[in-house]
PDB file of C-alpha atoms in Angstrom:
ATOM      1  CA  MET A  17      17.625  38.644  -9.360  1.00 78.00           C
ATOM      2  CA  LYS A  18      17.293  37.266  -5.840  1.00 87.00           C
ATOM      3  CA  ARG A  19      13.615  36.560  -6.482  1.00 90.00           C
ATOM      4  CA  ILE A  20      14.435  34.387  -9.476  1.00 92.00           C
ATOM      5  CA  TRP A  21      16.964  32.346  -7.493  1.00 93.00           C
ATOM      6  CA  THR A  22      14.511  32.021  -4.623  1.00 93.00           C
ATOM      7  CA  ALA A  23      11.795  30.840  -7.008  1.00 91.00           C
ATOM      8  CA  VAL A  24      14.156  28.339  -8.634  1.00 92.00           C
ATOM      9  CA  ALA A  25      15.264  27.058  -5.225  1.00 92.00           C
ATOM     10  CA  LEU A  26      11.664  26.651  -4.066  1.00 94.00           C
ATOM     11  CA  LEU A  27      10.734  24.870  -7.279  1.00 93.00           C
ATOM     12  CA  LEU A  28      13.693  22.542  -6.846  1.00 94.00           C
ATOM     13  CA  ILE A  29      12.779  21.796  -3.215  1.00 95.00           C
ATOM     14  CA  ILE A  30       9.160  21.090  -4.154  1.00 92.00           C
ATOM     15  CA  SER A  31      10.270  18.788  -6.967  1.00 90.00           C
ATOM     16  CA  ILE A  32      12.622  16.867  -4.688  1.00 94.00           C
ATOM     17  CA  LEU A  33       9.977  16.471  -1.985  1.00 90.00           C
ATOM     18  CA  GLY A  34       7.453  15.322  -4.588  1.00 86.00           C
ATOM     19  CA  GLY A  35       9.916  12.745  -5.895  1.00 88.00           C
ATOM     20  CA  ILE A  36      10.598  11.494  -2.380  1.00 89.00           C
ATOM     21  CA  GLY A  37       6.857  11.190  -1.762  1.00 85.00           C
ATOM     22  CA  ILE A  38       6.359   9.168  -4.932  1.00 87.00           C
ATOM     23  CA  ALA A  39       9.298   6.907  -4.046  1.00 89.00           C
ATOM     24  CA  VAL A  40       7.906   6.293  -0.551  1.00 88.00           C
ATOM     25  CA  VAL A  41       4.449   5.404  -1.885  1.00 88.00           C
ATOM     26  CA  HIS A  42       5.963   3.084  -4.480  1.00 90.00           C
ATOM     27  CA  ARG A  43       8.200   1.320  -1.967  1.00 92.00           C
ATOM     28  CA  GLN A  44       5.395   0.863   0.560  1.00 91.00           C
ATOM     29  CA  THR A  45       2.788  -0.373  -1.922  1.00 92.00           C
ATOM     30  CA  ASP A  46       5.312  -2.681  -3.571  1.00 94.00           C
ATOM     31  CA  THR A  47       6.371  -4.226  -0.251  1.00 95.00           C
ATOM     32  CA  LEU A  48       2.778  -4.728   0.881  1.00 95.00           C
ATOM     33  CA  THR A  49       1.751  -6.225  -2.465  1.00 95.00           C
ATOM     34  CA  ASP A  50       4.670  -8.674  -2.349  1.00 96.00           C
ATOM     35  CA  THR A  51       3.721  -9.754   1.171  1.00 96.00           C
ATOM     36  CA  ILE A  52       0.105 -10.277   0.115  1.00 96.00           C
ATOM     37  CA  GLY A  53       1.321 -12.418  -2.775  1.00 96.00           C
ATOM     38  CA  GLN A  54       3.366 -14.561  -0.390  1.00 96.00           C
ATOM     39  CA  ALA A  55       0.342 -15.060   1.869  1.00 96.00           C
ATOM     40  CA  GLN A  56      -1.812 -16.000  -1.124  1.00 95.00           C
ATOM     41  CA  ASP A  57       0.745 -18.530  -2.328  1.00 95.00           C
ATOM     42  CA  ALA A  58       0.982 -20.104   1.119  1.00 95.00           C
ATOM     43  CA  ALA A  59      -2.808 -20.383   1.409  1.00 94.00           C
ATOM     44  CA  LEU A  60      -3.134 -21.862  -2.071  1.00 93.00           C
ATOM     45  CA  ASN A  61      -0.471 -24.458  -1.199  1.00 93.00           C
ATOM     46  CA  GLY A  62      -2.412 -25.450   1.919  1.00 90.00           C
ATOM     47  CA  GLU A  63       0.128 -23.935   4.316  1.00 93.00           C
ATOM     48  CA  ILE A  64      -2.448 -22.180   6.489  1.00 92.00           C
ATOM     49  CA  GLN A  65      -0.156 -21.572   9.478  1.00 94.00           C
ATOM     50  CA  LYS A  66       2.466 -19.994   7.217  1.00 95.00           C
ATOM     51  CA  ALA A  67      -0.241 -17.835   5.605  1.00 94.00           C
ATOM     52  CA  ILE A  68      -1.359 -16.697   9.070  1.00 94.00           C
ATOM     53  CA  GLU A  69       2.219 -15.759   9.998  1.00 96.00           C
ATOM     54  CA  ILE A  70       2.672 -13.845   6.752  1.00 96.00           C
ATOM     55  CA  SER A  71      -0.668 -12.094   7.307  1.00 95.00           C
ATOM     56  CA  GLN A  72       0.469 -11.060  10.785  1.00 95.00           C
ATOM     57  CA  GLU A  73       3.644  -9.664   9.234  1.00 96.00           C
ATOM     58  CA  LEU A  74       1.481  -7.865   6.665  1.00 95.00           C
ATOM     59  CA  SER A  75      -0.518  -6.304   9.487  1.00 94.00           C
ATOM     60  CA  ARG A  76       2.699  -5.073  11.138  1.00 94.00           C
ATOM     61  CA  GLN A  77       3.965  -3.713   7.811  1.00 94.00           C
ATOM     62  CA  TRP A  78       0.669  -1.938   7.233  1.00 92.00           C
ATOM     63  CA  LYS A  79       0.788  -0.244  10.640  1.00 91.00           C
ATOM     64  CA  LYS A  80       4.230   1.135   9.777  1.00 90.00           C
ATOM     65  CA  SER A  81       3.160   2.137   6.266  1.00 87.00           C
ATOM     66  CA  ASP A  82      -0.058   3.713   7.504  1.00 85.00           C
ATOM     67  CA  VAL A  83       1.899   6.440   9.271  1.00 83.00           C
ATOM     68  CA  LEU A  84       3.646   7.483   6.055  1.00 80.00           C
ATOM     69  CA  LEU A  85       0.817   6.904   3.618  1.00 82.00           C
ATOM     70  CA  SER A  86      -1.832   8.701   5.677  1.00 82.00           C
ATOM     71  CA  ILE A  87       0.018  11.936   5.006  1.00 80.00           C
ATOM     72  CA  MET A  88      -0.357  11.581   1.232  1.00 76.00           C
ATOM     73  CA  ILE A  89      -3.302   9.265   0.516  1.00 78.00           C
ATOM     74  CA  ARG A  90      -7.061   9.751   0.848  1.00 78.00           C
ATOM     75  CA  HIS A  91      -8.333   7.990   3.937  1.00 78.00           C
ATOM     76  CA  ASP A  92     -11.253   6.259   2.211  1.00 79.00           C
ATOM     77  CA  GLN A  93      -8.759   4.269   0.136  1.00 77.00           C
ATOM     78  CA  MET A  94      -6.804   3.358   3.229  1.00 84.00           C
ATOM     79  CA  ASP A  95      -9.890   2.320   5.220  1.00 86.00           C
ATOM     80  CA  HIS A  96     -10.672  -0.319   2.606  1.00 85.00           C
ATOM     81  CA  ILE A  97      -7.178  -1.770   2.938  1.00 89.00           C
ATOM     82  CA  VAL A  98      -7.361  -1.772   6.746  1.00 90.00           C
ATOM     83  CA  PHE A  99     -10.654  -3.676   6.657  1.00 91.00           C
ATOM     84  CA  SER A 100      -9.257  -6.259   4.234  1.00 91.00           C
ATOM     85  CA  ILE A 101      -6.053  -6.794   6.212  1.00 92.00           C
ATOM     86  CA  GLU A 102      -7.887  -7.107   9.521  1.00 92.00           C
ATOM     87  CA  SER A 103     -10.234  -9.759   8.146  1.00 93.00           C
ATOM     88  CA  MET A 104      -7.505 -11.926   6.569  1.00 94.00           C
ATOM     89  CA  ILE A 105      -6.364 -13.759   9.710  1.00 93.00           C
ATOM     90  CA  PRO A 106      -9.879 -14.613  10.967  1.00 94.00           C
ATOM     91  CA  HIS A 107     -10.730 -16.009   7.523  1.00 95.00           C
ATOM     92  CA  LEU A 108      -7.657 -18.218   7.634  1.00 93.00           C
ATOM     93  CA  GLN A 109      -8.359 -19.366  11.182  1.00 93.00           C
ATOM     94  CA  GLN A 110     -11.873 -20.379  10.140  1.00 94.00           C
ATOM     95  CA  ASP A 111     -10.624 -22.164   6.991  1.00 90.00           C
ATOM     96  CA  GLN A 112     -12.425 -19.668   4.755  1.00 93.00           C
ATOM     97  CA  ILE A 113      -9.717 -19.680   2.113  1.00 93.00           C
ATOM     98  CA  ASP A 114     -11.918 -18.205  -0.628  1.00 93.00           C
ATOM     99  CA  ASP A 115     -12.782 -15.212   1.566  1.00 94.00           C
ATOM    100  CA  PHE A 116      -9.106 -14.823   2.451  1.00 95.00           C
ATOM    101  CA  LEU A 117      -8.148 -14.840  -1.228  1.00 95.00           C
ATOM    102  CA  ASP A 118     -10.898 -12.297  -1.957  1.00 94.00           C
ATOM    103  CA  ASP A 119      -9.458 -10.028   0.740  1.00 94.00           C
ATOM    104  CA  CYS A 120      -5.981 -10.448  -0.744  1.00 95.00           C
ATOM    105  CA  THR A 121      -7.225  -9.563  -4.217  1.00 95.00           C
ATOM    106  CA  SER A 122      -9.205  -6.598  -2.927  1.00 93.00           C
ATOM    107  CA  CYS A 123      -6.221  -5.312  -0.981  1.00 94.00           C
ATOM    108  CA  THR A 124      -3.876  -5.743  -3.951  1.00 95.00           C
ATOM    109  CA  ILE A 125      -6.273  -3.842  -6.212  1.00 94.00           C
ATOM    110  CA  ALA A 126      -6.574  -1.017  -3.668  1.00 91.00           C
ATOM    111  CA  LEU A 127      -2.786  -0.770  -3.321  1.00 92.00           C
ATOM    112  CA  THR A 128      -2.413  -0.709  -7.106  1.00 91.00           C
ATOM    113  CA  GLU A 129      -4.999   2.075  -7.309  1.00 89.00           C
ATOM    114  CA  ILE A 130      -3.111   4.047  -4.666  1.00 86.00           C
ATOM    115  CA  TRP A 131       0.115   3.726  -6.632  1.00 86.00           C
ATOM    116  CA  ASN A 132      -1.585   4.606  -9.921  1.00 84.00           C
ATOM    117  CA  SER A 133      -3.202   7.678  -8.382  1.00 81.00           C
ATOM    118  CA  GLU A 134       0.182   8.962  -7.198  1.00 77.00           C
ATOM    119  CA  VAL A 135       2.049   8.547 -10.485  1.00 73.00           C
ATOM    120  CA  PRO A 136       2.589  11.999 -12.004  1.00 74.00           C
ATOM    121  CA  SER A 137       0.713  11.596 -15.258  1.00 73.00           C
ATOM    122  CA  LEU A 138      -1.415  13.958 -17.293  1.00 73.00           C
ATOM    123  CA  GLU A 139      -4.530  12.021 -16.270  1.00 73.00           C
ATOM    124  CA  ASN A 140      -3.769  12.438 -12.560  1.00 67.00           C
ATOM    125  CA  ILE A 141      -2.866  16.095 -12.893  1.00 68.00           C
ATOM    126  CA  LEU A 142      -6.027  17.015 -14.740  1.00 66.00           C
TER     127      LEU A 142
END
């Protein structure tokens, strides 16, 4: 009987940890996506300095998120995001708004893919 209770307890612990992991990924990707959207809006409105400040904040947020996400996410997905985030500020400083917006879109798509790959669905399990 002790084995059954031990198995149930382990299953419960694994389920809770999995749920926490999913919640962390969702919170981090959602926060980063919102910040990218703010930077895009500022750039589209011609507020380049504000877009640079938001992009710097995005870079700080990413460095904090990277620690948590690197535990759960494939590194090739994360490398793409790092490259996009690092190139955002130079594009803004050189008035290359289209390239900046491309980086924002690319980063948003990558973050969405990360979230979609972590959602416990039949497609992701199989």
